[in-house]
Amino acid sequence: MADEKPPKIKGNKTNADSEDRFPNPRTWMLWALGIFMVVMLFQVGKTANNPTEKIDYATLQGWIRSGIEVTGHIEYPPPNASVMCTITGYRVENGKRVPFSFEDKLDEAQEKELGNAGFQSRDKNTLLMGFLVNLLPILLIFLLIWFVLIRQIRSAGRGAMSFGKSKARVLNKGKNKITFKDVAGVDEACEEVSELVEFLKDPKKFQKLGGRIPKGILMVGAPGTGKTLLAKAIAGEAEAAFFSISGSDFVEMFVGVGASRVRDMFEQARKSTPCLVFIDEIDAVGRSRGHGLGGGNDEREQTLNALLVEMDGFDTQDGIIIIAATNRPDVLDPALLRPGRFDRQLTVNLPDVRGREDILKVHAKKVKLAKVVDLSIIARGTPGFSGAELANLLNEAALLAARTDKKAINMAELEEARDKVRWGRERRSMAMTDEDKKITAWHEAGHALLNVLLKKCHPLHKVTIIPRGQALGATMSLPKEDVLNRQSKEMRETIAMTMAGRIAEEIVTGDVSTGASS
C-alpha cells in the first residue's frame, strides 16, 4: 500500500537520528588526550623556562636586609597540620627575575618580616589545582570552538536536509481578513468560485446528493487582474487555511527536490483540512513534457509527475482544493488540464468601466480623497488598466498630494497620476523653441477642432502642448463606455480627426512636420 512504511534495516541510521547524535566516545577520548598533552607540555615548558633556586631562611633574610626586591607567597598546609610552610617567590636583581623556594618553620616575627617584604599568605597549592587552573583557558577555547563551529556545521547539515521541505507560506484562518468585499471588477469570477466557499463551509451538503466539488480551478488572466486576491478571498470567506506557493519554488538544481516539496506541501495541507492550496505561476513547473533537449528537464518533469499524482491521488472528502494561476495556459501539460485535476478554467478578464470604478472605490478607502473627486471620470480615462495599475494610480496621486503639502487628493492629482502612468512624466524643462511650440499648438488644435465637430468621435477631454513621454503634445478624449465594437463610420471619423493635426500644420505654415509621423 502507499501508506505502508518501509521496514527498518538493522545497522542503518536515518539522517534525523545521525544528525542529533553526540560524537563517538573514541572521538571524546582523543580530544581529552590531546588537551591533556597540551597542558602537560605547557607545564613542562613553564618549568624549563623558570628554574627554581633552592635557598635557606638565612639567605632570604640577607636578601631582604640588603634591599633586594623580594616577592612571593607563603603556602600553609590545611588546618590541624604541621606548622611547616612553603615559601615560593622571586627576587629582582640587576633587572632580572630569579625564582626561589624553600620550606621552613616560621614564627610570628619571621612571618611579619616576610610580610613586609611583599609576601602574601595563601593555602597550599596542589598539583591538581595547578593543573586545573592551567586547563581552564584551554577548556574555554574548546567550548568556544564547539558552540561556534560545530553548531554551525550541524545547522548547515539540517539546512541541507531541508531541501525537500515545502516553501509554502501558510495564512491561517485568523490572519486572513480578505473577503469578497475586497475584490471588485470580477463579479462573474466571484460568482463562479462562491460554491467553493459553500463546500468548504458545509461539505456534506454536496456529498448527500452525490456531487463532488472540483478538485482544482485554473485561473487564467493578464498580470494584475486579481487572481491571487481572489484566491485569498475564497479562503477568507470560507475561514479555511490558505497555502500559497509559487511554481518556481518547486524547481531546484537537484533532481528530485521539487517532487519532494510537492509531497511535503500536500502532507501539510492534509493536516489543515479544509484548506486551499494556491500555486501562482504554475506554468513554471507545469509546462508540457518532452519539448526540451534530451526529452526535457528531468527535475521539472519529476515535479510535474508528483503534482499530477497528488492532485489525482487524494480523496475528494479530504477538503483540499487546488487553485492555480497563470497567464500562459497554452504551454501547460494536457494531463494537468484534464477533468479530475483542474476541472475548471476561470478567466479573470481586465475590468470594464464599471469594474474600474468599483476597484478605485475599494482602493480609495485606504487614502484620503476630497469630496469633489469623481472616480467615474478616472475610470473612463483608464481603459485597459488592471486592478494593480489602478491601485498604483491612486498611490501616485497620494504621493503627488503629499509632495505639495495638500490635506486631501483632488482631481488634479488623479489626472496627473493617470497621465503619468499612461504616457510618462511631464518634461517641462525640455528646451523647445517658440516655432516648435507654435507648430505643436496648431497640430493639437486641428485634432481638437474635428473631435468636437464630428459626431462619432469620443467627447473631448483635454488638450495640452506640454511634452510628456515621447509626445510633444496630446489631445485626449474620454469614451462614455468601453468600446467593444467599432463601426465603419466611427473609424473613418477617427482617422479624419487623426489626420486633422497634419492638415492644420499645412494650412498655417504651408509645410508639415514629423510630429504627425504616426
Coordinates of C-alpha atoms in Angstrom, one line a residue, residues 111-396:
E111 CA 56.1 36.0 59.1
K112 CA 55.7 39.7 59.9
E113 CA 59.2 40.4 58.5
L114 CA 58.5 38.4 55.4
G115 CA 55.0 40.1 55.1
N116 CA 56.7 43.5 54.9
A117 CA 58.9 42.2 52.1
G118 CA 55.9 41.6 49.8
F119 CA 54.7 38.1 50.8
Q120 CA 51.1 37.1 51.0
S121 CA 49.6 34.1 52.7
R122 CA 47.6 31.5 50.7
D123 CA 46.6 27.9 51.0
K124 CA 48.9 25.2 49.8
N125 CA 48.7 24.8 46.0
T126 CA 48.4 21.2 45.0
L127 CA 49.4 19.7 41.7
L128 CA 45.8 19.0 40.8
M129 CA 44.8 22.6 41.5
G130 CA 47.6 23.9 39.3
F131 CA 46.6 21.5 36.5
L132 CA 43.0 22.7 36.7
V133 CA 44.0 26.4 36.7
N134 CA 46.1 25.8 33.5
L135 CA 43.4 23.7 32.0
L136 CA 40.7 26.3 32.4
P137 CA 41.7 28.6 29.5
I138 CA 42.0 25.6 27.1
L139 CA 38.6 24.4 28.1
L140 CA 37.1 27.8 27.4
I141 CA 38.7 27.9 24.0
F142 CA 37.4 24.3 23.3
L143 CA 33.9 25.3 24.3
L144 CA 34.0 28.4 22.1
I145 CA 35.1 26.3 19.1
W146 CA 32.3 23.8 19.9
F147 CA 29.5 26.4 20.0
V148 CA 30.7 28.4 17.1
L149 CA 32.0 25.9 14.6
I150 CA 30.4 22.6 15.5
R151 CA 26.9 24.0 15.9
Q152 CA 27.2 25.9 12.6
I153 CA 28.2 22.6 10.8
R154 CA 25.3 20.8 12.4
S155 CA 22.8 23.5 11.5
A156 CA 24.2 23.5 7.9
G157 CA 23.6 19.8 7.8
R158 CA 20.0 20.4 8.8
G159 CA 19.7 23.0 6.1
A160 CA 21.0 20.5 3.6
M161 CA 18.4 18.0 4.7
S162 CA 15.6 20.6 4.4
F163 CA 15.9 20.9 0.6
G164 CA 12.9 18.7 0.2
K165 CA 10.7 20.7 2.6
S166 CA 7.9 22.7 1.2
K167 CA 8.3 26.5 0.9
A168 CA 4.6 27.2 1.0
R169 CA 3.5 30.2 3.1
V170 CA 0.6 29.4 5.4
L171 CA -2.1 32.0 6.0
N172 CA -4.1 30.9 9.0
K173 CA -7.8 31.4 9.4
G174 CA -7.4 34.2 12.0
K175 CA -4.9 36.2 9.9
N176 CA -6.7 36.2 6.6
K177 CA -9.2 39.1 6.7
I178 CA -9.7 39.4 2.9
T179 CA -13.3 38.7 1.7
F180 CA -15.2 39.1 -1.5
K181 CA -15.9 42.7 -0.4
D182 CA -12.3 43.5 -1.1
V183 CA -12.5 42.1 -4.6
A184 CA -14.1 44.3 -7.3
G185 CA -14.3 44.3 -11.1
V186 CA -14.5 40.4 -11.4
D187 CA -18.1 39.8 -10.4
E188 CA -18.5 36.7 -12.7
A189 CA -15.4 35.1 -11.3
C190 CA -16.6 35.7 -7.7
E191 CA -19.9 34.0 -8.5
E192 CA -18.0 31.1 -10.1
V193 CA -16.0 30.4 -7.0
S194 CA -18.8 31.1 -4.5
E195 CA -19.7 27.4 -4.5
L196 CA -16.2 26.6 -3.3
V197 CA -16.9 28.6 -0.3
E198 CA -20.1 26.8 0.4
F199 CA -18.3 23.5 0.0
L200 CA -15.6 24.4 2.5
K201 CA -18.2 25.6 5.0
D202 CA -20.6 22.6 4.5
P203 CA -19.1 19.7 2.5
K204 CA -21.9 17.3 3.5
K205 CA -24.4 19.5 1.6
F206 CA -22.8 18.4 -1.8
Q207 CA -21.9 14.9 -0.7
K208 CA -25.5 14.0 0.2
L209 CA -26.6 14.4 -3.5
G210 CA -23.6 12.5 -4.8
G211 CA -21.9 15.6 -6.2
R212 CA -18.3 16.4 -5.9
I213 CA -16.6 19.7 -5.8
P214 CA -14.0 20.5 -8.5
K215 CA -10.6 19.3 -7.3
G216 CA -8.8 22.2 -9.0
I217 CA -9.5 25.6 -10.6
L218 CA -7.1 27.2 -13.0
M219 CA -7.3 31.0 -13.1
V220 CA -6.3 32.5 -16.4
G221 CA -5.8 36.2 -16.9
A222 CA -3.4 39.1 -17.6
P223 CA -1.0 40.1 -14.8
G224 CA -2.5 42.3 -12.1
T225 CA -6.2 41.3 -12.7
G226 CA -6.5 39.9 -9.1
K227 CA -6.1 36.2 -9.4
T228 CA -4.1 35.9 -6.1
L229 CA -6.5 38.3 -4.4
L230 CA -9.5 36.2 -5.5
A231 CA -7.9 33.1 -4.1
K232 CA -7.3 34.8 -0.7
A233 CA -10.9 36.0 -0.7
I234 CA -12.1 32.4 -1.1
A235 CA -10.1 31.3 1.9
G236 CA -11.2 34.3 3.9
E237 CA -14.9 33.7 3.2
A238 CA -14.6 30.1 4.0
E239 CA -12.4 30.7 7.1
A240 CA -10.1 28.0 5.8
A241 CA -6.3 27.6 5.9
F242 CA -4.5 29.1 2.9
F243 CA -1.3 27.7 1.5
S244 CA 0.4 29.9 -1.1
I245 CA 3.5 29.0 -3.2
S246 CA 5.0 29.9 -6.5
G247 CA 5.7 27.4 -9.2
S248 CA 9.3 28.4 -9.3
D249 CA 9.7 27.4 -5.6
F250 CA 9.5 23.8 -6.7
V251 CA 12.3 23.9 -9.2
E252 CA 15.8 23.4 -7.9
M253 CA 19.2 22.4 -9.4
F254 CA 19.0 19.0 -7.6
V255 CA 16.8 16.3 -9.2
G256 CA 14.0 15.1 -7.0
V257 CA 13.9 18.1 -4.7
G258 CA 10.8 19.6 -6.4
A259 CA 8.9 16.3 -6.2
S260 CA 9.8 16.0 -2.5
R261 CA 8.5 19.6 -1.9
V262 CA 5.2 18.8 -3.7
R263 CA 4.7 15.7 -1.4
D264 CA 5.6 17.7 1.7
M265 CA 3.2 20.5 0.8
F266 CA 0.2 18.2 0.3
E267 CA 1.2 16.4 3.6
Q268 CA 0.9 19.7 5.4
A269 CA -2.3 20.5 3.6
R270 CA -3.9 17.3 4.8
K271 CA -3.2 18.3 8.4
S272 CA -5.1 21.5 8.0
T273 CA -8.2 20.5 6.1
P274 CA -10.4 22.0 4.8
C275 CA -7.9 24.2 3.1
L276 CA -6.9 25.9 -0.1
V277 CA -3.6 25.4 -1.9
F278 CA -2.7 28.3 -4.3
I279 CA 0.1 27.8 -6.8
D280 CA 1.0 31.0 -8.5
E281 CA 2.6 31.0 -12.0
I282 CA 2.1 27.3 -12.4
D283 CA 3.5 27.4 -15.9
A284 CA 7.0 27.4 -14.3
V285 CA 6.5 23.8 -13.3
G286 CA 3.5 22.6 -15.4
R287 CA 4.9 23.0 -18.9
S288 CA 4.3 20.3 -21.5
R289 CA 6.7 17.4 -21.1
G290 CA 9.0 16.2 -23.8
H291 CA 9.8 19.5 -25.5
G292 CA 13.3 20.1 -24.2
L293 CA 16.7 18.8 -25.2
G294 CA 17.1 15.1 -24.4
G295 CA 13.5 14.7 -23.5
G296 CA 13.1 17.7 -21.3
N297 CA 14.3 18.8 -17.9
D298 CA 14.2 15.8 -15.6
E299 CA 13.7 17.9 -12.5
R300 CA 10.7 19.7 -13.9
E301 CA 9.2 16.5 -15.2
Q302 CA 9.6 14.7 -11.9
T303 CA 8.0 17.7 -10.1
L304 CA 5.1 17.7 -12.6
N305 CA 4.6 14.0 -12.2
A306 CA 4.5 14.3 -8.4
L307 CA 2.0 17.1 -8.8
L308 CA -0.2 15.1 -11.1
V309 CA -0.2 12.1 -8.7
E310 CA -1.0 14.2 -5.7
M311 CA -3.9 16.0 -7.4
D312 CA -5.5 12.8 -8.6
G313 CA -4.5 10.7 -5.6
F314 CA -6.1 12.2 -2.6
D315 CA -9.8 11.7 -1.8
T316 CA -12.3 14.5 -2.5
Q317 CA -13.5 14.3 1.1
D318 CA -10.1 15.5 2.3
G319 CA -11.3 19.0 1.7
I320 CA -8.2 20.2 -0.3
I321 CA -8.9 22.5 -3.2
I322 CA -6.1 23.4 -5.6
I323 CA -6.2 26.9 -7.2
A324 CA -3.6 27.8 -9.7
A325 CA -2.9 31.0 -11.7
T326 CA -1.2 31.6 -15.0
N327 CA -1.2 33.9 -17.9
R328 CA 0.1 31.2 -20.2
P329 CA -2.4 28.4 -20.3
D330 CA -1.3 27.4 -23.8
V331 CA 2.0 25.9 -22.5
L332 CA 0.6 23.7 -19.8
D333 CA 0.7 20.0 -20.0
P334 CA -2.6 18.4 -21.2
A335 CA -2.6 15.9 -18.3
L336 CA -2.7 18.8 -15.9
L337 CA -5.8 20.3 -17.5
R338 CA -7.9 17.1 -17.8
P339 CA -11.1 16.7 -15.6
G340 CA -10.2 15.3 -12.2
R341 CA -7.2 17.6 -11.8
F342 CA -8.1 21.1 -13.0
D343 CA -11.8 20.7 -13.6
R344 CA -12.5 24.3 -14.4
Q345 CA -10.7 27.1 -16.1
L346 CA -11.7 30.5 -14.8
T347 CA -10.9 33.5 -17.0
V348 CA -10.2 36.7 -15.0
N349 CA -10.5 39.5 -17.5
L350 CA -9.5 43.1 -17.3
P351 CA -12.2 45.2 -15.7
D352 CA -14.7 47.2 -17.7
V353 CA -15.5 50.8 -16.9
R354 CA -17.9 49.9 -14.1
G355 CA -15.4 47.4 -12.7
R356 CA -12.6 50.0 -12.8
E357 CA -14.8 52.4 -10.8
D358 CA -15.5 49.8 -8.2
I359 CA -11.8 48.9 -7.9
L360 CA -11.0 52.6 -7.5
K361 CA -13.6 52.8 -4.7
V362 CA -12.1 49.8 -2.9
H363 CA -8.6 51.2 -3.0
A364 CA -9.8 54.7 -2.2
K365 CA -10.8 53.6 1.3
K366 CA -7.1 53.5 2.1
V367 CA -6.4 57.1 1.0
K368 CA -8.0 60.5 1.8
L369 CA -9.9 61.9 -1.2
A370 CA -11.5 65.3 -1.5
K371 CA -15.3 65.4 -1.7
V372 CA -15.2 66.9 -5.2
V373 CA -13.4 63.8 -6.6
D374 CA -15.3 61.9 -9.3
L375 CA -13.8 58.5 -9.7
S376 CA -16.1 57.7 -12.7
I377 CA -14.1 60.2 -14.8
I378 CA -10.8 58.4 -13.9
A379 CA -12.4 55.1 -14.7
R380 CA -13.5 56.3 -18.1
G381 CA -10.0 57.6 -18.8
T382 CA -8.2 54.3 -17.9
P383 CA -9.4 51.7 -20.5
G384 CA -7.3 48.6 -20.3
F385 CA -6.0 49.2 -16.8
S386 CA -5.8 46.2 -14.5
G387 CA -6.6 46.3 -10.8
A388 CA -2.9 46.6 -9.9
E389 CA -2.4 49.5 -12.2
L390 CA -5.4 51.3 -10.7
A391 CA -4.1 50.8 -7.2
N392 CA -0.7 52.2 -8.4
L393 CA -2.6 55.2 -9.9
L394 CA -4.1 56.1 -6.5
N395 CA -0.8 55.6 -4.8
E396 CA 0.9 58.0 -7.3

